[in-house]
Amino acid sequence: QVQLVESGGGLVQAGASLRLSCAASGRTFSSYHMEWFRQAPGQERNLVAAISWNGITTYYEDSVKGRFTISRDNAKNTVDLQMNNLKPEDTAVYYCAASKRWVTSTTTFLVDYWGQGIQVTVSS
């Protein structure tokens, strides 16, 4: 069992930065791939970024490439999402997730555990 708790969200102006953090419980954190998803009002939950269990492989959705960076610290059981140059279209609830199998934008059903989500609002 893995429990995920997100932190670091909030309200910022366009062009600002935020760093989301996800703290995981359990001794098996390092065996999970980790993901960040987001869901805007009236839209589906979409994969934003992913990082493999060992931190070697990463994935970014096209709209965040060059602006967002996913990282993890297996010693601290945390995964972060550094978000730079935020845009109003980044406004959403952001979810941390963990999966035993590598998740893509079309295989989100493979996620094993979800966090409760945290709001990020970017004003223009």
Tab-separated table of C-alpha atoms in Angstrom:
chain	number	residue	atom	x	y	z
A	1	GLN	CA	0.000	0.000	0.000
A	2	VAL	CA	1.268	3.468	-0.925
A	3	GLN	CA	-0.255	6.712	0.285
A	4	LEU	CA	0.526	9.908	-1.599
A	5	VAL	CA	0.184	13.458	-0.294
A	6	GLU	CA	0.742	16.473	-2.525
A	7	SER	CA	1.867	19.909	-1.388
A	8	GLY	CA	3.058	23.181	-2.876
A	9	GLY	CA	0.103	24.301	-4.933
A	10	GLY	CA	-1.416	27.750	-4.900
A	11	LEU	CA	-2.257	30.876	-6.845
A	12	VAL	CA	0.442	32.554	-8.918
A	13	GLN	CA	0.673	34.984	-11.797
A	14	ALA	CA	1.610	33.982	-15.305
A	15	GLY	CA	5.361	33.585	-15.686
A	16	ALA	CA	5.901	32.552	-12.085
A	17	SER	CA	7.197	29.243	-10.769
A	18	LEU	CA	5.830	26.647	-8.394
A	19	ARG	CA	7.261	23.440	-7.049
A	20	LEU	CA	4.874	20.629	-6.269
A	21	SER	CA	5.983	17.885	-3.950
A	22	CYS	CA	4.503	14.471	-3.322
A	23	ALA	CA	5.371	12.558	-0.182
A	24	ALA	CA	4.843	8.809	-0.288
A	25	SER	CA	4.417	6.415	2.570
A	26	GLY	CA	5.609	2.846	2.493
A	27	ARG	CA	8.939	1.134	2.105
A	28	THR	CA	8.382	0.181	-1.539
A	29	PHE	CA	8.384	3.699	-3.003
A	30	SER	CA	11.565	3.066	-4.970
A	31	SER	CA	9.911	0.213	-6.860
A	32	TYR	CA	7.208	2.450	-8.349
A	33	HIS	CA	7.259	4.673	-11.371
A	34	MET	CA	5.812	8.042	-10.426
A	35	GLU	CA	3.607	10.400	-12.376
A	36	TRP	CA	2.003	13.818	-12.198
A	37	PHE	CA	-1.404	14.281	-13.776
A	38	ARG	CA	-3.628	17.324	-14.004
A	39	GLN	CA	-7.309	17.884	-14.488
A	40	ALA	CA	-8.848	21.189	-15.481
A	41	PRO	CA	-12.564	21.869	-14.904
A	42	GLY	CA	-14.692	19.969	-17.397
A	43	GLN	CA	-11.718	18.130	-18.830
A	44	GLU	CA	-10.205	14.686	-18.504
A	45	ARG	CA	-7.313	13.916	-16.211
A	46	ASN	CA	-4.163	13.991	-18.309
A	47	LEU	CA	-0.619	12.779	-17.812
A	48	VAL	CA	1.795	15.691	-17.452
A	49	ALA	CA	5.078	14.038	-16.489
A	50	ALA	CA	6.441	10.686	-15.416
A	51	ILE	CA	9.682	9.349	-13.976
A	52	SER	CA	10.887	5.779	-13.799
A	53	TRP	CA	11.577	4.013	-10.516
A	54	ASN	CA	15.313	4.705	-10.791
A	55	GLY	CA	14.953	8.253	-12.096
A	56	ILE	CA	16.637	7.485	-15.400
A	57	THR	CA	13.661	7.748	-17.723
A	58	THR	CA	11.310	10.712	-17.853
A	59	TYR	CA	8.316	11.711	-19.928
A	60	TYR	CA	6.723	15.126	-20.474
A	61	GLU	CA	3.551	16.099	-22.203
A	62	ASP	CA	4.311	18.387	-25.129
A	63	SER	CA	2.801	21.537	-23.639
A	64	VAL	CA	5.081	21.432	-20.580
A	65	LYS	CA	8.355	20.377	-22.194
A	66	GLY	CA	11.096	22.841	-21.343
A	67	ARG	CA	9.037	24.369	-18.521
A	68	PHE	CA	8.366	21.491	-16.103
A	69	THR	CA	10.881	19.120	-14.528
A	70	ILE	CA	10.036	15.949	-12.652
A	71	SER	CA	12.469	14.536	-10.118
A	72	ARG	CA	12.477	12.020	-7.308
A	73	ASP	CA	14.421	11.228	-4.167
A	74	ASN	CA	14.067	7.580	-3.247
A	75	ALA	CA	15.830	8.118	0.052
A	76	LYS	CA	13.183	10.643	1.089
A	77	ASN	CA	10.222	8.981	-0.663
A	78	THR	CA	9.391	12.136	-2.566
A	79	VAL	CA	8.701	13.141	-6.140
A	80	ASP	CA	8.667	16.778	-7.192
A	81	LEU	CA	7.389	18.733	-10.143
A	82	GLN	CA	9.195	22.003	-10.759
A	83	MET	CA	6.970	24.244	-12.863
A	84	ASN	CA	8.492	27.329	-14.460
A	85	ASN	CA	7.030	30.005	-16.703
A	86	LEU	CA	3.525	29.039	-15.698
A	87	LYS	CA	0.658	29.884	-18.024
A	88	PRO	CA	-3.059	30.313	-17.333
A	89	GLU	CA	-3.683	27.079	-19.243
A	90	ASP	CA	-1.660	25.245	-16.578
A	91	THR	CA	-4.479	25.916	-14.134
A	92	ALA	CA	-5.774	22.576	-12.870
A	93	VAL	CA	-5.864	20.166	-9.989
A	94	TYR	CA	-2.570	18.294	-10.012
A	95	TYR	CA	-2.404	14.672	-8.898
A	96	CYS	CA	0.567	12.583	-7.880
A	97	ALA	CA	0.370	8.922	-8.867
A	98	ALA	CA	2.347	5.724	-8.515
A	99	SER	CA	2.431	2.701	-10.793
A	100	LYS	CA	4.252	-0.588	-11.031
A	101	ARG	CA	4.057	-0.473	-14.834
A	102	TRP	CA	5.154	2.444	-17.008
A	103	VAL	CA	2.191	4.699	-17.706
A	104	THR	CA	1.597	6.577	-20.949
A	105	SER	CA	-1.077	9.062	-21.919
A	106	THR	CA	-3.244	6.201	-23.181
A	107	THR	CA	-2.649	3.742	-20.342
A	108	THR	CA	-3.573	5.767	-17.294
A	109	PHE	CA	-5.602	2.795	-16.082
A	110	LEU	CA	-2.255	1.291	-15.034
A	111	VAL	CA	-1.954	3.738	-12.142
A	112	ASP	CA	-2.011	1.859	-8.847
A	113	TYR	CA	-2.277	4.726	-6.380
A	114	TRP	CA	-3.470	8.340	-6.526
A	115	GLY	CA	-2.951	11.324	-4.302
A	116	GLN	CA	-5.860	13.519	-3.314
A	117	GLY	CA	-4.876	16.324	-5.678
A	118	ILE	CA	-3.800	19.919	-5.178
A	119	GLN	CA	-4.992	23.085	-6.871
A	120	VAL	CA	-2.702	25.175	-9.050
A	121	THR	CA	-4.165	28.424	-10.349
A	122	VAL	CA	-2.301	30.710	-12.737
A	123	SER	CA	-3.731	34.157	-13.289
A	124	SER	CA	-3.095	36.186	-16.426
